[in-house]
Coordinates of C-alpha atoms in Angstrom, one line a residue:
M28 CA -0.1 0.3 0.0
P29 CA 1.2 3.1 -0.6
L30 CA 2.8 4.6 2.3
L31 CA 4.2 8.3 1.6
R32 CA 1.9 10.7 0.3
R33 CA 0.9 14.1 -0.4
D34 CA -1.7 16.3 -2.1
R35 CA -0.1 20.1 -2.1
S36 CA -3.4 20.9 -3.2
R37 CA -5.7 23.4 -1.4
R38 CA -9.1 22.5 -2.7
P39 CA -9.1 19.2 -3.9
A40 CA -11.7 17.5 -7.0
R41 CA -14.7 15.9 -4.9
P42 CA -16.4 12.8 -5.8
S43 CA -18.6 13.8 -7.3
A44 CA -16.9 16.3 -9.8
V45 CA -14.4 13.5 -10.6
A46 CA -17.0 10.4 -11.1
A47 CA -19.2 13.5 -13.5
E48 CA -16.3 12.4 -16.3
V49 CA -13.8 11.0 -17.4
D50 CA -12.3 11.4 -20.9
I51 CA -8.2 9.4 -20.8
A52 CA -5.6 10.0 -23.8
P53 CA -2.1 9.2 -24.7
R54 CA -0.2 11.0 -22.5
R55 CA -3.7 13.1 -19.5
L56 CA -7.1 12.3 -17.7
R57 CA -9.3 14.9 -17.3
L58 CA -11.4 14.1 -14.6
G59 CA -14.5 16.8 -14.3
G60 CA -13.5 20.2 -15.1
G61 CA -10.0 19.3 -14.0
V62 CA -6.8 18.1 -16.6
A63 CA -4.4 15.4 -15.0
A64 CA -1.1 14.1 -15.9
S65 CA 0.6 10.6 -14.3
F66 CA 4.6 9.8 -14.4
A67 CA 7.0 6.9 -13.3
V68 CA 10.3 6.9 -11.9
T69 CA 12.5 4.7 -13.8
G70 CA 16.0 6.3 -12.7
Y71 CA 17.0 7.6 -8.9
P72 CA 20.3 9.4 -7.9
A73 CA 23.4 7.4 -7.3
E74 CA 23.4 8.2 -3.4
V75 CA 21.1 10.4 -1.7
G76 CA 20.4 13.0 1.8
D77 CA 17.2 13.1 3.9
A78 CA 14.6 14.0 3.2
W79 CA 15.4 13.3 -0.6
L80 CA 12.2 13.7 -1.9
E81 CA 11.2 17.3 -0.2
P82 CA 11.3 19.3 -3.1
L83 CA 9.1 17.4 -4.6
L84 CA 6.9 17.0 -1.8
T85 CA 6.6 20.7 -0.2
Y86 CA 6.0 22.0 -4.0
P87 CA 3.7 24.8 -4.7
G88 CA 0.8 23.3 -7.6
R89 CA -1.4 20.6 -6.4
L90 CA 0.5 17.4 -6.8
D91 CA 0.3 13.7 -5.7
V92 CA 3.0 11.3 -4.5
S93 CA 2.6 7.8 -3.9
L94 CA 5.1 5.5 -2.9
H95 CA 4.4 1.6 -3.1
V96 CA 7.5 -0.5 -0.6
E97 CA 7.0 -3.9 -0.5
P98 CA 9.9 -6.2 1.3
V99 CA 11.8 -8.6 0.3
P100 CA 12.1 -11.7 2.0
P101 CA 15.7 -11.9 2.9
H102 CA 16.4 -15.6 1.0
T103 CA 14.8 -13.9 -2.0
A104 CA 16.9 -10.5 -1.7
A105 CA 20.4 -12.3 -1.5
D106 CA 19.7 -14.8 -4.3
R107 CA 18.8 -11.3 -6.3
L108 CA 21.9 -10.3 -5.0
R109 CA 23.8 -13.6 -6.3
R110 CA 22.7 -13.1 -9.8
Q111 CA 23.1 -9.8 -9.4
M112 CA 27.2 -10.5 -8.9
A113 CA 27.2 -13.0 -10.7
R114 CA 26.3 -10.5 -13.9
L115 CA 29.0 -7.8 -13.2
E116 CA 31.6 -9.8 -12.9
A117 CA 31.4 -11.7 -15.8
T118 CA 30.0 -7.9 -17.6
S119 CA 33.9 -7.4 -16.0
Q120 CA 36.0 -10.4 -17.5
T121 CA 34.1 -9.9 -20.9
T122 CA 35.2 -6.3 -21.2
A123 CA 39.0 -7.6 -19.8
E124 CA 39.6 -10.3 -22.1
K125 CA 38.3 -8.2 -25.3
G126 CA 40.5 -5.7 -24.5
R127 CA 37.9 -2.3 -24.0
L128 CA 37.8 0.6 -21.9
E129 CA 36.6 0.1 -18.3
D130 CA 33.2 -0.3 -17.5
F131 CA 33.6 3.1 -14.2
E132 CA 29.6 2.3 -13.6
A133 CA 29.4 -1.6 -14.3
E134 CA 32.3 -1.8 -12.0
I135 CA 30.1 1.2 -9.2
A136 CA 28.0 -0.5 -9.3
A137 CA 29.7 -3.7 -8.5
E138 CA 31.4 -2.7 -5.3
D139 CA 27.4 -1.1 -4.0
A140 CA 26.3 -5.0 -4.3
R141 CA 29.2 -6.4 -3.1
D142 CA 28.7 -4.0 -0.3
M143 CA 24.7 -4.8 0.4
A144 CA 25.3 -7.8 0.8
A145 CA 27.3 -8.1 2.7
S146 CA 24.9 -5.6 5.7
L147 CA 22.1 -8.9 4.4
A148 CA 24.4 -11.1 5.3
R149 CA 24.7 -9.3 8.2
G150 CA 21.6 -8.2 9.0
E151 CA 21.6 -4.2 8.6
V152 CA 19.6 -3.1 5.9
K153 CA 16.2 -5.5 4.8
L154 CA 15.8 -4.5 0.8
F155 CA 12.1 -3.6 -0.2
R156 CA 11.0 -2.5 -3.8
V157 CA 9.9 0.4 -4.2
G158 CA 7.3 2.8 -7.0
L159 CA 8.0 6.1 -6.9
Y160 CA 4.9 8.0 -8.8
A161 CA 2.9 11.0 -9.4
T162 CA 0.1 13.1 -11.1
V163 CA 0.2 17.0 -11.8
H164 CA -3.2 18.4 -11.9
A165 CA -4.4 21.5 -13.6
A166 CA -7.2 23.2 -14.5
T167 CA -6.6 23.6 -18.1
E168 CA -4.9 21.5 -20.8
D169 CA -2.4 24.4 -21.5
D170 CA -1.8 24.9 -17.8
L171 CA -1.4 22.2 -17.5
E172 CA 1.8 21.6 -19.8
E173 CA 3.4 24.7 -17.8
E174 CA 2.8 22.8 -14.6
V175 CA 4.8 19.4 -16.3
G176 CA 7.6 21.7 -17.3
H177 CA 7.8 23.2 -14.4
V178 CA 7.3 19.5 -12.1
Q179 CA 9.3 17.9 -15.1
S180 CA 13.4 20.0 -14.1
L181 CA 12.2 20.1 -10.4
L182 CA 12.4 15.9 -11.4
A183 CA 15.9 16.8 -13.3
S184 CA 17.7 18.5 -10.5
M185 CA 17.3 16.1 -8.1
L186 CA 18.7 14.1 -10.3
I187 CA 15.4 11.6 -11.0
D188 CA 14.2 10.0 -13.8
A189 CA 10.8 10.1 -14.9
R190 CA 9.0 9.1 -18.2
P191 CA 5.5 9.9 -18.9
A192 CA 3.3 7.4 -18.5
S193 CA 1.8 6.4 -22.1
Y194 CA -1.1 5.4 -22.6
R195 CA -1.7 4.7 -18.6
Q196 CA -2.8 7.4 -17.4
L197 CA -5.9 5.6 -15.9
Q198 CA -2.9 3.7 -14.0
G199 CA -1.5 6.2 -13.5
W200 CA -3.6 8.6 -11.2
I201 CA -5.2 5.1 -9.6
S202 CA -1.9 4.3 -8.9
C203 CA -1.9 7.9 -6.6
L204 CA -5.0 7.0 -5.1
P205 CA -4.8 6.2 -1.3
L206 CA -6.1 2.5 -2.1
G207 CA -2.9 0.9 -2.3
V208 CA -2.7 -0.1 -5.5
D209 CA 0.2 -0.4 -8.2
L210 CA -1.2 -0.5 -11.7
L211 CA 2.1 1.0 -13.5
G212 CA 4.5 -1.7 -11.5
Q213 CA 7.2 0.4 -12.6
R214 CA 9.7 -0.9 -9.0
R215 CA 13.0 -0.5 -8.2
T216 CA 14.8 -2.7 -5.3
M217 CA 16.9 0.1 -2.0
D218 CA 17.5 -0.7 0.3
T219 CA 16.2 0.3 4.2
A220 CA 18.4 3.3 4.1
A221 CA 17.7 4.8 0.9
L222 CA 13.9 4.4 1.5
A223 CA 14.6 5.9 4.6
A224 CA 15.4 8.6 4.2
A225 CA 12.6 9.9 1.5
Y226 CA 10.3 10.2 4.3
P227 CA 9.8 14.3 4.9
F228 CA 11.7 14.6 7.6
A229 CA 13.3 17.3 7.1
S230 CA 10.9 20.2 6.9
P231 CA 10.7 23.3 6.8
D232 CA 8.0 23.1 8.9
V233 CA 7.6 24.1 12.4
A234 CA 7.0 20.2 14.8
V235 CA 4.1 21.3 17.5
E236 CA 2.6 18.7 19.4
A237 CA -1.1 19.2 20.2
S238 CA -2.4 21.7 23.4
P239 CA -4.9 23.6 23.6
T240 CA -2.9 26.8 24.4
A241 CA -1.5 26.2 20.5
V242 CA -2.3 29.0 17.9
L243 CA -2.1 30.0 13.8
Y244 CA 0.4 31.8 13.0
G245 CA 0.4 32.5 9.3
L246 CA 1.6 29.5 6.5
N247 CA 5.0 27.9 6.0
A248 CA 5.7 30.7 3.5
D249 CA 8.7 27.7 2.4
S250 CA 5.6 24.8 1.9
S251 CA 2.0 25.9 2.0
G252 CA 1.7 24.1 5.4
V253 CA 0.5 26.4 7.7
V254 CA 3.0 27.5 11.1
V255 CA 1.5 26.6 13.8
W256 CA 2.5 27.5 17.2
D257 CA 2.7 27.3 21.5
R258 CA 4.6 29.8 23.9
W259 CA 3.4 28.4 26.9
A260 CA 5.2 25.0 25.8
L261 CA 9.0 27.0 26.0
D262 CA 10.8 27.8 28.1
S263 CA 9.7 31.7 28.1
Y264 CA 6.5 32.5 27.7
N265 CA 7.6 35.9 26.1
T266 CA 7.4 37.1 22.6
V267 CA 8.7 40.1 21.5
V268 CA 7.6 41.4 18.4
L269 CA 10.4 43.7 16.4
A270 CA 9.0 45.1 13.1
R271 CA 9.1 49.0 11.2
S272 CA 5.6 51.6 11.2
G273 CA 2.9 49.8 8.2
A274 CA 4.8 46.3 8.6
G275 CA 1.5 44.7 10.6
K276 CA 2.6 43.9 14.1
S277 CA -0.3 45.5 15.7
Y278 CA -2.5 43.2 13.3
F279 CA -0.2 39.9 14.3
C280 CA -0.3 40.6 18.4
K281 CA -4.3 41.1 18.1
L282 CA -4.9 38.4 15.9
D283 CA -2.1 36.9 18.1
L284 CA -4.6 37.6 21.8
L285 CA -7.7 36.3 19.7
R286 CA -6.6 33.0 19.0
S287 CA -5.3 32.6 22.3
L288 CA -8.3 34.1 24.3
Y289 CA -9.8 31.3 22.1
A290 CA -8.2 28.6 23.7
G291 CA -9.2 30.5 27.6
I292 CA -6.5 32.0 28.7
T293 CA -7.3 35.6 30.0
A294 CA -5.3 38.5 28.8
A295 CA -4.8 42.3 29.0
V296 CA -2.9 44.9 27.5
I297 CA -1.3 47.8 27.4
D298 CA -2.3 50.2 23.4
P299 CA -1.4 52.9 23.2
E300 CA -2.9 54.4 19.9
D301 CA -6.8 52.3 20.6
E302 CA -5.9 50.0 18.2
Y303 CA -7.6 47.4 20.2
A304 CA -10.9 49.1 21.7
R305 CA -13.2 47.8 19.5
L306 CA -11.6 43.7 19.8
T307 CA -12.5 44.4 22.8
E308 CA -15.4 45.0 22.9
A309 CA -16.4 42.6 20.3
V310 CA -15.4 39.5 23.3
G311 CA -16.9 41.3 26.7
G312 CA -14.1 42.7 27.8
T313 CA -13.0 45.6 29.5
V314 CA -11.1 49.3 27.5
M315 CA -10.3 51.8 30.4
R316 CA -9.0 55.2 28.3
L317 CA -7.0 57.0 30.4
G318 CA -7.2 60.9 29.2
A319 CA -10.6 60.4 29.0
P320 CA -13.1 63.1 30.7
G321 CA -13.7 61.8 33.7
V322 CA -11.4 58.8 34.0
H323 CA -8.9 58.9 37.3
L324 CA -6.2 56.6 38.4
N325 CA -4.5 57.1 41.6
P326 CA -0.5 56.0 41.8
L327 CA -1.0 56.5 45.3
D328 CA -3.9 53.4 45.5
L329 CA -3.1 50.6 47.7
A330 CA -5.7 48.3 46.5
L331 CA -6.2 49.0 42.5
D332 CA -7.1 45.7 41.4
T333 CA -7.1 42.8 43.9
A334 CA -7.2 43.2 48.1
A335 CA -4.0 43.9 49.3
T336 CA -1.2 41.7 50.5
R337 CA 0.9 41.8 54.0
D338 CA 3.1 44.1 52.2
A339 CA 0.6 46.5 50.0
L340 CA 1.8 49.2 52.1
S341 CA 5.8 48.4 50.9
R342 CA 4.9 47.6 47.3
R343 CA 3.1 51.5 47.2
A344 CA 5.3 52.6 48.3
L345 CA 8.6 50.9 46.0
F346 CA 6.4 51.6 42.8
L347 CA 6.1 55.5 43.6
H348 CA 10.1 55.1 43.4
T349 CA 9.8 54.1 39.7
L350 CA 7.3 56.1 38.8
I351 CA 7.8 59.5 40.1
P352 CA 11.4 58.8 37.8
V353 CA 9.4 58.8 34.9
M354 CA 7.0 61.9 35.4
T355 CA 10.3 63.8 36.8
G356 CA 11.8 62.1 33.1
A357 CA 15.0 62.1 35.4
P358 CA 16.7 59.7 38.2
L359 CA 16.2 60.7 41.5
A360 CA 19.3 61.1 43.6
P361 CA 20.3 59.6 46.4
R362 CA 19.2 62.3 48.9
Q363 CA 15.6 63.3 46.1
R364 CA 15.0 58.3 47.1
A365 CA 14.9 59.9 51.1
A366 CA 12.9 62.9 50.9
L367 CA 10.6 61.3 48.7
D368 CA 10.6 57.6 50.6
K369 CA 10.2 60.2 53.8
A370 CA 7.5 61.8 52.2
L371 CA 5.1 58.9 51.4
I372 CA 5.7 57.5 54.2
T373 CA 4.2 61.1 56.3
T374 CA 1.6 61.4 53.4
Y375 CA 0.1 57.7 54.3
R376 CA 0.5 58.3 58.0
K377 CA -1.9 62.0 57.8
A378 CA -4.6 59.4 55.8
G379 CA -4.4 57.5 58.9
I380 CA -2.6 54.1 56.8
T381 CA 0.0 53.0 58.6
A382 CA 1.7 49.0 58.3
D383 CA -1.3 47.6 60.0
E384 CA -3.0 46.3 57.6
R385 CA -6.1 47.3 59.4
T386 CA -5.6 51.0 57.8
W387 CA -5.4 50.1 54.4
P388 CA -9.4 49.5 53.3
R389 CA -9.2 52.7 53.7
P390 CA -9.5 55.7 51.3
A391 CA -5.1 55.9 49.9
P392 CA -4.0 59.6 50.1
M393 CA -3.5 61.7 46.5
L394 CA -0.7 63.1 44.7
S395 CA -1.1 66.3 45.2
D396 CA -1.5 64.7 49.4
L397 CA 2.2 63.7 47.9
A398 CA 3.6 67.4 45.9
A399 CA 2.1 69.2 49.2
V400 CA 3.7 67.7 52.4
L401 CA 7.0 67.2 50.1
K402 CA 6.5 71.5 49.3
A403 CA 6.5 71.7 53.5
Q404 CA 9.8 69.8 54.3
K405 CA 12.6 72.0 54.6
D406 CA 15.2 70.3 52.3
E407 CA 15.9 71.4 49.9
D408 CA 15.4 67.9 48.0
A409 CA 12.1 67.5 48.3
R410 CA 11.0 71.3 47.7
D411 CA 12.5 70.5 44.5
L412 CA 10.5 67.5 43.5
A413 CA 7.6 69.0 44.6
V414 CA 7.9 71.9 42.0
Q415 CA 8.3 69.3 39.8
L416 CA 5.4 67.5 40.1
A417 CA 3.5 70.5 40.2
P418 CA 2.2 69.9 36.5
Y419 CA 0.8 66.1 37.5
T420 CA -1.1 68.4 40.4
T421 CA -1.8 71.6 39.3
G422 CA -1.2 72.2 35.7
S423 CA -1.9 70.4 32.9
Y424 CA -1.1 66.6 32.9
A425 CA -3.6 67.4 36.1
E426 CA -6.9 65.8 35.6
L427 CA -5.4 61.7 35.1
F428 CA -4.6 63.0 39.3
R429 CA -7.1 64.6 39.9
A430 CA -8.8 62.6 42.4
P431 CA -9.7 58.8 42.9
T432 CA -9.4 55.7 41.1
T433 CA -12.7 55.9 38.8
R434 CA -13.0 52.1 37.2
R435 CA -11.8 48.6 39.2
P436 CA -10.6 47.5 35.3
T437 CA -13.1 43.9 35.7
G438 CA -12.8 40.9 33.2
H439 CA -10.9 38.8 30.5
L440 CA -9.4 41.1 28.3
V441 CA -8.7 44.2 30.0
T442 CA -8.0 46.9 27.6
W443 CA -5.8 49.5 29.0
S444 CA -6.2 52.9 26.1
L445 CA -3.1 55.8 25.8
R446 CA -4.2 57.6 23.3
A447 CA -6.6 60.2 25.0
L448 CA -3.3 61.6 27.2
P449 CA -0.4 64.1 25.7
D450 CA 2.3 62.7 24.4
E451 CA 4.6 64.0 27.4
L452 CA 2.3 61.4 29.8
K453 CA 2.6 58.3 27.5
A454 CA 5.5 57.1 29.5
V455 CA 3.5 57.4 32.5
G456 CA 0.7 56.4 31.7
T457 CA 2.3 52.8 30.3
L458 CA 3.6 52.8 33.4
M459 CA 0.9 52.7 35.6
A460 CA -0.8 50.9 33.2
L461 CA 1.3 47.3 33.9
D462 CA 1.3 47.7 37.9
A463 CA -2.2 48.1 37.8
I464 CA -2.2 44.6 35.7
W465 CA 1.4 43.0 37.6
R466 CA -0.6 44.0 40.4
G467 CA -3.5 42.2 38.9
V468 CA -2.0 38.8 37.5
A469 CA 1.3 38.9 41.3
E470 CA -2.4 37.6 43.6
A471 CA -4.6 35.7 41.1
A472 CA -3.5 31.9 42.0
P473 CA -1.6 31.0 38.4
D474 CA -4.3 28.7 37.7
H475 CA -4.4 29.3 34.0
P476 CA -1.8 30.7 31.3
R477 CA -2.4 35.5 31.4
M478 CA -0.8 37.0 28.5
V479 CA 0.1 40.5 29.4
V480 CA 0.4 42.5 26.0
V481 CA 2.2 45.4 25.4
D482 CA 2.2 47.8 22.1
E483 CA 4.5 50.1 20.7
G484 CA 6.7 49.2 23.6
W485 CA 9.4 51.6 23.1
Q486 CA 7.4 54.3 24.6
L487 CA 8.4 52.7 28.3
M488 CA 11.5 51.8 27.3
S489 CA 12.3 55.4 26.2
Q490 CA 13.2 56.2 29.6
P491 CA 15.7 54.4 32.1
E492 CA 12.7 53.2 34.9
G493 CA 10.5 51.9 33.3
A494 CA 12.6 50.2 30.8
R495 CA 13.5 48.3 34.6
F496 CA 10.1 47.9 35.3
L497 CA 9.1 46.4 32.3
F498 CA 13.0 44.1 32.9
R499 CA 11.8 43.1 36.3
L500 CA 8.0 42.0 34.6
A501 CA 9.7 39.8 31.9
K502 CA 11.8 38.4 34.7
A503 CA 8.9 36.8 37.4
A504 CA 6.4 36.7 34.1
R505 CA 6.8 32.7 33.9
K506 CA 6.5 32.1 37.8
R507 CA 3.3 33.2 37.6
W508 CA 1.8 31.4 34.7
V509 CA 2.2 34.4 32.7
G510 CA 3.6 35.6 29.1
L511 CA 4.4 38.7 27.8
T512 CA 4.2 40.4 24.0
V513 CA 6.3 43.6 23.6
A514 CA 5.3 44.3 20.0
T515 CA 7.6 47.6 18.9
Q516 CA 8.8 50.0 15.6
D517 CA 11.9 51.3 17.0
A518 CA 14.5 47.6 16.7
A519 CA 17.7 50.3 17.5
D520 CA 17.1 51.8 20.4
V521 CA 15.8 49.1 22.0
L522 CA 18.4 46.4 20.6
G523 CA 21.2 49.6 21.8
S524 CA 20.3 48.8 25.4
E525 CA 20.9 47.4 27.4
L526 CA 17.7 46.3 29.2
G527 CA 15.9 47.0 26.1
R528 CA 18.0 44.2 25.2
A529 CA 17.6 42.0 27.9
V530 CA 13.9 42.3 27.6
V531 CA 14.6 40.8 24.1
S532 CA 16.1 37.9 25.3
N533 CA 14.0 37.4 27.8
A534 CA 11.2 35.6 25.2
T535 CA 12.2 32.8 23.8
T536 CA 9.5 33.6 20.4
Q537 CA 11.0 36.2 19.0
I538 CA 8.7 37.6 15.7
L539 CA 10.7 39.7 13.3
M540 CA 8.9 41.5 10.5
R541 CA 10.4 44.4 8.0
Q542 CA 13.2 46.1 9.1
A543 CA 14.3 49.8 8.3
P544 CA 17.4 49.2 6.5
Q545 CA 18.8 52.0 9.1
A546 CA 18.6 49.2 11.7
I547 CA 18.8 45.5 9.7
D548 CA 22.7 45.6 11.1
Q549 CA 21.4 45.9 14.1
V550 CA 18.8 43.4 13.8
A551 CA 20.8 41.2 12.4
E552 CA 23.2 40.7 14.6
A553 CA 21.5 40.7 17.8
F554 CA 20.2 37.3 16.6
G555 CA 22.2 35.9 14.2
L556 CA 20.3 36.4 10.7
S557 CA 21.5 35.0 7.3
D558 CA 22.2 37.1 4.4
G559 CA 19.4 35.8 2.8
E560 CA 17.1 36.6 6.2
R561 CA 18.0 40.1 6.0
R562 CA 17.5 40.0 3.0
H563 CA 13.8 38.8 3.3
L564 CA 13.3 41.1 5.9
L565 CA 14.3 44.6 4.3
T566 CA 11.9 43.5 2.2
A567 CA 9.0 41.6 3.2
A568 CA 5.7 43.2 2.6
P569 CA 2.8 43.9 5.6
G570 CA 2.2 41.1 6.8
Q571 CA 4.6 38.7 6.1
A572 CA 7.6 37.9 9.1
L573 CA 10.7 35.4 10.8
L574 CA 10.2 33.2 13.2
C575 CA 12.7 33.0 15.6
S576 CA 13.3 30.4 18.4
G577 CA 16.5 28.8 19.0
Q578 CA 17.6 26.9 16.5
Q579 CA 14.1 27.0 15.2
R580 CA 14.1 29.5 12.0
V581 CA 10.3 29.5 9.8
A582 CA 9.7 32.6 7.6
F583 CA 5.5 33.0 7.4
Q584 CA 2.5 35.2 6.1
V585 CA -0.2 36.1 8.3
V586 CA -4.1 34.6 7.8
A587 CA -7.2 35.8 9.4
S588 CA -10.5 35.0 8.9
D589 CA -13.2 37.3 7.0
A590 CA -14.5 37.4 11.2
E591 CA -10.9 38.0 13.1
H592 CA -9.8 41.0 10.1
R593 CA -13.5 43.1 10.8
L594 CA -11.7 43.6 14.2
V595 CA -8.6 43.4 14.3
T596 CA -7.9 45.7 11.0
T597 CA -6.0 49.0 11.3
N598 CA -7.3 50.3 7.7
P599 CA -9.2 53.2 8.3
A600 CA -11.7 52.7 5.4
E601 CA -12.2 49.0 6.9
A602 CA -12.4 50.1 10.4
A603 CA -15.0 52.4 9.9
A604 CA -17.3 49.7 7.5
A605 CA -16.2 47.7 10.5
E606 CA -18.0 49.9 13.8
E607 CA -21.4 51.1 11.2
S608 CA -22.2 47.4 10.3
G609 CA -21.5 47.6 14.4
P610 CA -18.8 44.5 16.5
A611 CA -19.6 40.4 15.6
A612 CA -18.5 38.4 17.8
P613 CA -15.5 37.1 16.5
D614 CA -16.8 32.9 16.2
L615 CA -15.3 29.6 14.9
D616 CA -18.9 30.4 12.2
G617 CA -16.7 33.2 10.9
L618 CA -13.7 31.1 9.9
D619 CA -13.4 28.8 7.0
A620 CA -13.0 25.2 7.5
E621 CA -9.4 24.4 8.4
E622 CA -8.6 27.6 10.6
E623 CA -11.8 26.2 13.1
D624 CA -10.3 23.1 12.2
L625 CA -6.5 24.3 13.2
L626 CA -8.1 26.4 15.9

């Protein structure tokens, strides 16, 4: 029976169409609405390597390949080898007696036969009768002629000799069907090593074990297979996505997020451009629009997301030591840190909050209260720090911090939209949202995987304190069953800093999309790209990407169903049309049959 068969068509002909019409010609066969031509392989290369049939099996057109294998009994194999060796030696002796030139091909064949006989006698190999056939399909005869030319050129490059099954096209087509019937009978003897090397174990497709958390990324660029990836089966769950503007990184991140939700993974998103809001609302998530009128966030709040922990007060103070330098735009000097720490203790004490856990549910003080305490101190460093905080307490940036937290983020998907924030507050808003997300996962039981997506991560990593916070999150995420996804278009700045490189190195899954020529050298050095991979990233179209994970490299094209595309697209015209039609829940009914099976 055929042990190896590969159909490269995405839309195989239906049996009813095949039964409708069969027209047999000497070198082609008409099947319903298409035509086909069958070939039998009659000559093989002298030496083969691993997966030597892989180029034929990954042919991009519709090509049926069938390999029929029949074991040869050991006593029959030994007898045939003896007769073959006798014929070859007789031919060699006759050539020498008649003074003819030595036949090198006969000498090599005799040597191979002796080696095979010795291995067979030792039980190291077995012999098989092998038949290899191929059937090319096309819509019209002109297309068939072109496809046949491509296949013959491919076979010639593999040193394989194939002959058309003239006047036996029907038998050739049946031999390529999964029926276990060989009607052509064009067999060749092979040993175990040559036959084992024919199987496509060196496939360009990424091998991933079946898992509920595996996600379809797209189509393999080197074959017509799919790229399915499970980040939760790796040593680190983190992912980094590097691409220039317009390369499709946000599209990929939203698609990855949406398909992860199918698997029951909860997620939180830092969204600087309000691109995830439509997706979040469609799946019943929560959108926190920082900077919008009436939306406030108190950085001194002890219980923003979860119940207070045993060290909630000290943790909040430590976070404020990270947040204040981002607000002021410069690291704090040692004296300023001491003044800030003293002011924090005083501010909380005035609000009735101390180290006693029973005081923690009380209303937390505001940022303006902290600034007032700093201003009241006699220390010059404290007063200077109060002046730097003035824009956030009484100035242009005070709207977000002037009142207690207005809403508690809850749900299986929480998106922190930062579009309404001015550029000067983007890094501050990103850091506060990350802190709220981390407090949400730090105290929750790690009973299922969670995702944290930071889009345009360069805005946070441009600040030293923000980069350190993101690095700590990347290091500690795995212990909480959390996968951090950082997407950024500023690859040069990220890879140019020590903390940025550390965040990238802590991501086992690395997605590279189109890169700017100015940054390709740094990207190639950081990820060890070959010249071909460099050229691919410089000329990649939107949605084309390179997946890097350890020694595995695979190029793929991001694909989405129509229902998914309406939710994740950033095209203004398509987004407006989606808004007019209203959000549609992305269920499996909107997916193609192939995607439904994969998901």
